[in-house]
Amino acid sequence: MKRRGFFVLVPTLALSACGFHLRGSTNLSFNTLYVAGSATSAFVIALKRQIAATTATRIAPDAKSAQAVFTLLAESQTQTAQAYNADGTVAQYLLRYTVRFQLATPQGKLLIAPSDLTQTSNLSYNSSATLAKANESDLLYRGMREELINRVMYQLAAVKLGAPLEQPGSGEAN
């Protein structure tokens, strides 16, 4: 019985000693947030879900009743040929997911200036597996969207109401 306790205790102590901890809730400095953007945007829908699930902040029904207004200014998904086979067909694509956003008070004071975040991924391509590659592409875009939402959440968490304007950011990651 003591051995089992030992085998449970040692890994727990080792994980806590290295700084590991479960992802907790995100603390935002505003209690209500209005998310402006296309109601059908997968990014907007996923961002609202993330905020509702991981913060105490409520999604406001309109900008006037919110302490802060997140505006999705632009969202784009692009696919660029990156490598070709000897016969001239595409062998690899570069997938890019970019969002442009800002955060402001309902009165229009910018808390985060218009900022671009970009996530990229490579997709090898084979014309004999077109449907499979289309599905893989969708999965890669979904993963990039989730990563961009995490990056937006980090930026939202860094904002302190009443603090000076954050400098515009631009980021790209693989």
PDB file of C-alpha atoms in Angstrom:
ATOM      1  CA  MET A   1       0.000   0.000   0.000  1.00  0.00           C
ATOM      2  CA  LYS A   2       2.860   2.382   0.819  1.00  0.00           C
ATOM      3  CA  ARG A   3       4.526   1.613  -2.530  1.00  0.00           C
ATOM      4  CA  ARG A   4       1.443   2.718  -4.464  1.00  0.00           C
ATOM      5  CA  GLY A   5       1.396   5.998  -2.554  1.00  0.00           C
ATOM      6  CA  PHE A   6       5.066   6.447  -3.354  1.00  0.00           C
ATOM      7  CA  PHE A   7       4.480   5.891  -7.087  1.00  0.00           C
ATOM      8  CA  VAL A   8       1.681   8.460  -7.097  1.00  0.00           C
ATOM      9  CA  LEU A   9       3.528  11.030  -5.004  1.00  0.00           C
ATOM     10  CA  VAL A  10       6.870  11.026  -6.860  1.00  0.00           C
ATOM     11  CA  PRO A  11       5.520  11.923 -10.352  1.00  0.00           C
ATOM     12  CA  THR A  12       3.264  14.574  -8.816  1.00  0.00           C
ATOM     13  CA  LEU A  13       6.190  16.196  -7.027  1.00  0.00           C
ATOM     14  CA  ALA A  14       8.366  15.964 -10.127  1.00  0.00           C
ATOM     15  CA  LEU A  15       5.736  17.723 -12.252  1.00  0.00           C
ATOM     16  CA  SER A  16       5.157  20.463  -9.705  1.00  0.00           C
ATOM     17  CA  ALA A  17       8.909  20.986  -9.286  1.00  0.00           C
ATOM     18  CA  CYS A  18       9.362  21.684 -13.002  1.00  0.00           C
ATOM     19  CA  GLY A  19       6.618  24.350 -12.958  1.00  0.00           C
ATOM     20  CA  PHE A  20       3.919  22.266 -14.632  1.00  0.00           C
ATOM     21  CA  HIS A  21       0.353  23.226 -13.828  1.00  0.00           C
ATOM     22  CA  LEU A  22      -2.981  22.693 -15.512  1.00  0.00           C
ATOM     23  CA  ARG A  23      -4.271  25.488 -17.682  1.00  0.00           C
ATOM     24  CA  GLY A  24      -6.610  27.498 -15.511  1.00  0.00           C
ATOM     25  CA  SER A  25      -8.958  30.305 -16.293  1.00  0.00           C
ATOM     26  CA  THR A  26      -7.783  33.488 -17.955  1.00  0.00           C
ATOM     27  CA  ASN A  27      -8.232  36.703 -16.005  1.00  0.00           C
ATOM     28  CA  LEU A  28      -9.427  39.600 -18.137  1.00  0.00           C
ATOM     29  CA  SER A  29      -9.563  43.102 -16.657  1.00  0.00           C
ATOM     30  CA  PHE A  30     -13.078  43.708 -17.980  1.00  0.00           C
ATOM     31  CA  ASN A  31     -16.294  42.034 -16.866  1.00  0.00           C
ATOM     32  CA  THR A  32     -18.160  42.357 -20.157  1.00  0.00           C
ATOM     33  CA  LEU A  33     -16.912  42.195 -23.733  1.00  0.00           C
ATOM     34  CA  TYR A  34     -18.700  42.759 -27.016  1.00  0.00           C
ATOM     35  CA  VAL A  35     -17.269  40.819 -29.954  1.00  0.00           C
ATOM     36  CA  ALA A  36     -17.878  42.623 -33.252  1.00  0.00           C
ATOM     37  CA  GLY A  37     -17.457  40.685 -36.462  1.00  0.00           C
ATOM     38  CA  SER A  38     -19.369  38.489 -38.838  1.00  0.00           C
ATOM     39  CA  ALA A  39     -21.835  36.321 -36.912  1.00  0.00           C
ATOM     40  CA  THR A  40     -20.960  33.414 -39.220  1.00  0.00           C
ATOM     41  CA  SER A  41     -17.179  33.748 -38.825  1.00  0.00           C
ATOM     42  CA  ALA A  42     -15.702  30.568 -37.377  1.00  0.00           C
ATOM     43  CA  PHE A  43     -13.096  32.725 -35.626  1.00  0.00           C
ATOM     44  CA  VAL A  44     -15.693  34.929 -33.911  1.00  0.00           C
ATOM     45  CA  ILE A  45     -17.784  31.924 -32.852  1.00  0.00           C
ATOM     46  CA  ALA A  46     -14.742  30.081 -31.447  1.00  0.00           C
ATOM     47  CA  LEU A  47     -13.443  33.213 -29.685  1.00  0.00           C
ATOM     48  CA  LYS A  48     -16.799  33.745 -27.959  1.00  0.00           C
ATOM     49  CA  ARG A  49     -16.796  30.102 -26.848  1.00  0.00           C
ATOM     50  CA  GLN A  50     -13.241  30.387 -25.527  1.00  0.00           C
ATOM     51  CA  ILE A  51     -14.055  33.543 -23.562  1.00  0.00           C
ATOM     52  CA  ALA A  52     -17.216  31.989 -22.109  1.00  0.00           C
ATOM     53  CA  ALA A  53     -15.424  28.764 -21.176  1.00  0.00           C
ATOM     54  CA  THR A  54     -12.183  30.105 -19.706  1.00  0.00           C
ATOM     55  CA  THR A  55     -12.958  33.521 -18.208  1.00  0.00           C
ATOM     56  CA  ALA A  56     -15.391  35.200 -15.869  1.00  0.00           C
ATOM     57  CA  THR A  57     -16.027  37.808 -18.566  1.00  0.00           C
ATOM     58  CA  ARG A  58     -19.527  37.801 -20.062  1.00  0.00           C
ATOM     59  CA  ILE A  59     -20.195  38.375 -23.756  1.00  0.00           C
ATOM     60  CA  ALA A  60     -22.301  41.533 -24.016  1.00  0.00           C
ATOM     61  CA  PRO A  61     -25.247  41.701 -26.455  1.00  0.00           C
ATOM     62  CA  ASP A  62     -24.201  45.139 -27.727  1.00  0.00           C
ATOM     63  CA  ALA A  63     -21.219  47.490 -27.596  1.00  0.00           C
ATOM     64  CA  LYS A  64     -22.916  50.049 -25.321  1.00  0.00           C
ATOM     65  CA  SER A  65     -23.379  47.549 -22.493  1.00  0.00           C
ATOM     66  CA  ALA A  66     -19.764  46.293 -22.646  1.00  0.00           C
ATOM     67  CA  GLN A  67     -16.636  47.533 -20.896  1.00  0.00           C
ATOM     68  CA  ALA A  68     -14.549  46.642 -23.962  1.00  0.00           C
ATOM     69  CA  VAL A  69     -15.240  45.988 -27.645  1.00  0.00           C
ATOM     70  CA  PHE A  70     -13.220  43.413 -29.583  1.00  0.00           C
ATOM     71  CA  THR A  71     -13.485  44.029 -33.332  1.00  0.00           C
ATOM     72  CA  LEU A  72     -12.381  41.467 -35.896  1.00  0.00           C
ATOM     73  CA  LEU A  73     -11.308  43.787 -38.711  1.00  0.00           C
ATOM     74  CA  ALA A  74     -10.227  41.108 -41.189  1.00  0.00           C
ATOM     75  CA  GLU A  75      -9.782  37.370 -41.428  1.00  0.00           C
ATOM     76  CA  SER A  76      -8.175  35.503 -44.295  1.00  0.00           C
ATOM     77  CA  GLN A  77      -7.124  31.986 -45.176  1.00  0.00           C
ATOM     78  CA  THR A  78      -4.731  31.623 -48.077  1.00  0.00           C
ATOM     79  CA  GLN A  79      -3.126  28.690 -49.823  1.00  0.00           C
ATOM     80  CA  THR A  80       0.030  29.316 -51.847  1.00  0.00           C
ATOM     81  CA  ALA A  81       1.926  26.796 -53.948  1.00  0.00           C
ATOM     82  CA  GLN A  82       5.327  26.373 -52.352  1.00  0.00           C
ATOM     83  CA  ALA A  83       6.933  23.438 -54.205  1.00  0.00           C
ATOM     84  CA  TYR A  84       6.362  21.670 -57.517  1.00  0.00           C
ATOM     85  CA  ASN A  85       7.023  18.147 -58.824  1.00  0.00           C
ATOM     86  CA  ALA A  86       9.152  17.492 -61.891  1.00  0.00           C
ATOM     87  CA  ASP A  87       5.978  17.340 -64.008  1.00  0.00           C
ATOM     88  CA  GLY A  88       4.927  20.829 -62.851  1.00  0.00           C
ATOM     89  CA  THR A  89       2.158  19.804 -60.454  1.00  0.00           C
ATOM     90  CA  VAL A  90       2.018  21.231 -56.954  1.00  0.00           C
ATOM     91  CA  ALA A  91       3.769  19.102 -54.335  1.00  0.00           C
ATOM     92  CA  GLN A  92       3.397  21.382 -51.306  1.00  0.00           C
ATOM     93  CA  TYR A  93       1.246  24.316 -50.250  1.00  0.00           C
ATOM     94  CA  LEU A  94       1.839  26.988 -47.647  1.00  0.00           C
ATOM     95  CA  LEU A  95      -1.367  27.579 -45.667  1.00  0.00           C
ATOM     96  CA  ARG A  96      -1.692  30.946 -43.968  1.00  0.00           C
ATOM     97  CA  TYR A  97      -4.385  32.115 -41.547  1.00  0.00           C
ATOM     98  CA  THR A  98      -4.338  35.825 -40.695  1.00  0.00           C
ATOM     99  CA  VAL A  99      -6.568  37.873 -38.422  1.00  0.00           C
ATOM    100  CA  ARG A 100      -6.595  41.635 -37.915  1.00  0.00           C
ATOM    101  CA  PHE A 101      -8.289  42.924 -34.790  1.00  0.00           C
ATOM    102  CA  GLN A 102      -8.470  45.729 -32.286  1.00  0.00           C
ATOM    103  CA  LEU A 103      -9.775  46.248 -28.777  1.00  0.00           C
ATOM    104  CA  ALA A 104     -11.378  49.498 -27.712  1.00  0.00           C
ATOM    105  CA  THR A 105     -13.662  50.933 -25.092  1.00  0.00           C
ATOM    106  CA  PRO A 106     -17.274  51.650 -26.131  1.00  0.00           C
ATOM    107  CA  GLN A 107     -16.237  55.318 -26.300  1.00  0.00           C
ATOM    108  CA  GLY A 108     -13.633  54.471 -28.941  1.00  0.00           C
ATOM    109  CA  LYS A 109     -10.411  54.641 -26.888  1.00  0.00           C
ATOM    110  CA  LEU A 110      -8.054  52.017 -28.285  1.00  0.00           C
ATOM    111  CA  LEU A 111      -6.782  49.470 -25.787  1.00  0.00           C
ATOM    112  CA  ILE A 112      -5.071  47.359 -28.473  1.00  0.00           C
ATOM    113  CA  ALA A 113      -4.313  49.158 -31.724  1.00  0.00           C
ATOM    114  CA  PRO A 114      -5.205  47.325 -34.951  1.00  0.00           C
ATOM    115  CA  SER A 115      -2.942  44.265 -34.934  1.00  0.00           C
ATOM    116  CA  ASP A 116      -2.235  41.381 -37.286  1.00  0.00           C
ATOM    117  CA  LEU A 117      -1.594  37.822 -36.169  1.00  0.00           C
ATOM    118  CA  THR A 118      -0.588  35.152 -38.667  1.00  0.00           C
ATOM    119  CA  GLN A 119      -0.233  31.407 -38.351  1.00  0.00           C
ATOM    120  CA  THR A 120       1.276  29.250 -41.112  1.00  0.00           C
ATOM    121  CA  SER A 121       1.467  25.566 -41.882  1.00  0.00           C
ATOM    122  CA  ASN A 122       2.764  23.367 -44.701  1.00  0.00           C
ATOM    123  CA  LEU A 123       0.572  20.894 -46.565  1.00  0.00           C
ATOM    124  CA  SER A 124       2.107  18.269 -48.813  1.00  0.00           C
ATOM    125  CA  TYR A 125      -0.165  17.606 -51.774  1.00  0.00           C
ATOM    126  CA  ASN A 126      -0.914  14.581 -53.899  1.00  0.00           C
ATOM    127  CA  SER A 127      -3.474  14.859 -56.690  1.00  0.00           C
ATOM    128  CA  SER A 128      -4.492  11.226 -56.248  1.00  0.00           C
ATOM    129  CA  ALA A 129      -5.708  11.989 -52.694  1.00  0.00           C
ATOM    130  CA  THR A 130      -7.559  15.254 -53.318  1.00  0.00           C
ATOM    131  CA  LEU A 131     -10.414  14.651 -50.867  1.00  0.00           C
ATOM    132  CA  ALA A 132      -8.052  13.504 -48.099  1.00  0.00           C
ATOM    133  CA  LYS A 133      -5.859  16.565 -48.614  1.00  0.00           C
ATOM    134  CA  ALA A 134      -8.909  18.849 -48.511  1.00  0.00           C
ATOM    135  CA  ASN A 135      -9.858  17.313 -45.155  1.00  0.00           C
ATOM    136  CA  GLU A 136      -6.278  17.661 -43.925  1.00  0.00           C
ATOM    137  CA  SER A 137      -6.299  21.294 -45.020  1.00  0.00           C
ATOM    138  CA  ASP A 138      -9.504  21.918 -43.027  1.00  0.00           C
ATOM    139  CA  LEU A 139      -7.934  20.332 -39.940  1.00  0.00           C
ATOM    140  CA  LEU A 140      -4.800  22.445 -40.307  1.00  0.00           C
ATOM    141  CA  TYR A 141      -6.855  25.650 -40.640  1.00  0.00           C
ATOM    142  CA  ARG A 142      -8.868  24.665 -37.539  1.00  0.00           C
ATOM    143  CA  GLY A 143      -5.643  24.129 -35.574  1.00  0.00           C
ATOM    144  CA  MET A 144      -4.261  27.462 -36.768  1.00  0.00           C
ATOM    145  CA  ARG A 145      -7.519  29.177 -35.748  1.00  0.00           C
ATOM    146  CA  GLU A 146      -7.274  27.674 -32.248  1.00  0.00           C
ATOM    147  CA  GLU A 147      -3.673  28.848 -31.921  1.00  0.00           C
ATOM    148  CA  LEU A 148      -4.604  32.359 -33.075  1.00  0.00           C
ATOM    149  CA  ILE A 149      -7.437  32.456 -30.542  1.00  0.00           C
ATOM    150  CA  ASN A 150      -4.980  31.476 -27.795  1.00  0.00           C
ATOM    151  CA  ARG A 151      -2.666  34.286 -28.909  1.00  0.00           C
ATOM    152  CA  VAL A 152      -5.566  36.770 -28.906  1.00  0.00           C
ATOM    153  CA  MET A 153      -6.545  35.596 -25.411  1.00  0.00           C
ATOM    154  CA  TYR A 154      -2.975  36.283 -24.195  1.00  0.00           C
ATOM    155  CA  GLN A 155      -3.198  39.802 -25.603  1.00  0.00           C
ATOM    156  CA  LEU A 156      -6.632  40.372 -24.055  1.00  0.00           C
ATOM    157  CA  ALA A 157      -5.325  39.176 -20.687  1.00  0.00           C
ATOM    158  CA  ALA A 158      -2.453  41.672 -20.874  1.00  0.00           C
ATOM    159  CA  VAL A 159      -4.825  44.635 -21.251  1.00  0.00           C
ATOM    160  CA  LYS A 160      -5.558  46.663 -18.151  1.00  0.00           C
ATOM    161  CA  LEU A 161      -8.495  49.044 -18.381  1.00  0.00           C
ATOM    162  CA  GLY A 162      -7.263  52.586 -17.920  1.00  0.00           C
ATOM    163  CA  ALA A 163      -3.761  51.639 -19.113  1.00  0.00           C
ATOM    164  CA  PRO A 164      -2.108  53.415 -22.040  1.00  0.00           C
ATOM    165  CA  LEU A 165      -2.479  52.156 -25.593  1.00  0.00           C
ATOM    166  CA  GLU A 166      -0.554  48.981 -26.440  1.00  0.00           C
ATOM    167  CA  GLN A 167       1.729  49.288 -29.417  1.00  0.00           C
ATOM    168  CA  PRO A 168       0.481  47.635 -32.613  1.00  0.00           C
ATOM    169  CA  GLY A 169       1.679  44.042 -32.836  1.00  0.00           C
ATOM    170  CA  SER A 170       2.423  41.856 -35.746  1.00  0.00           C
ATOM    171  CA  GLY A 171       3.260  38.236 -35.307  1.00  0.00           C
ATOM    172  CA  GLU A 172       3.907  35.209 -37.413  1.00  0.00           C
ATOM    173  CA  ALA A 173       4.477  31.686 -36.228  1.00  0.00           C
ATOM    174  CA  ASN A 174       4.696  28.209 -37.677  1.00  0.00           C
TER     175      ASN A 174
END
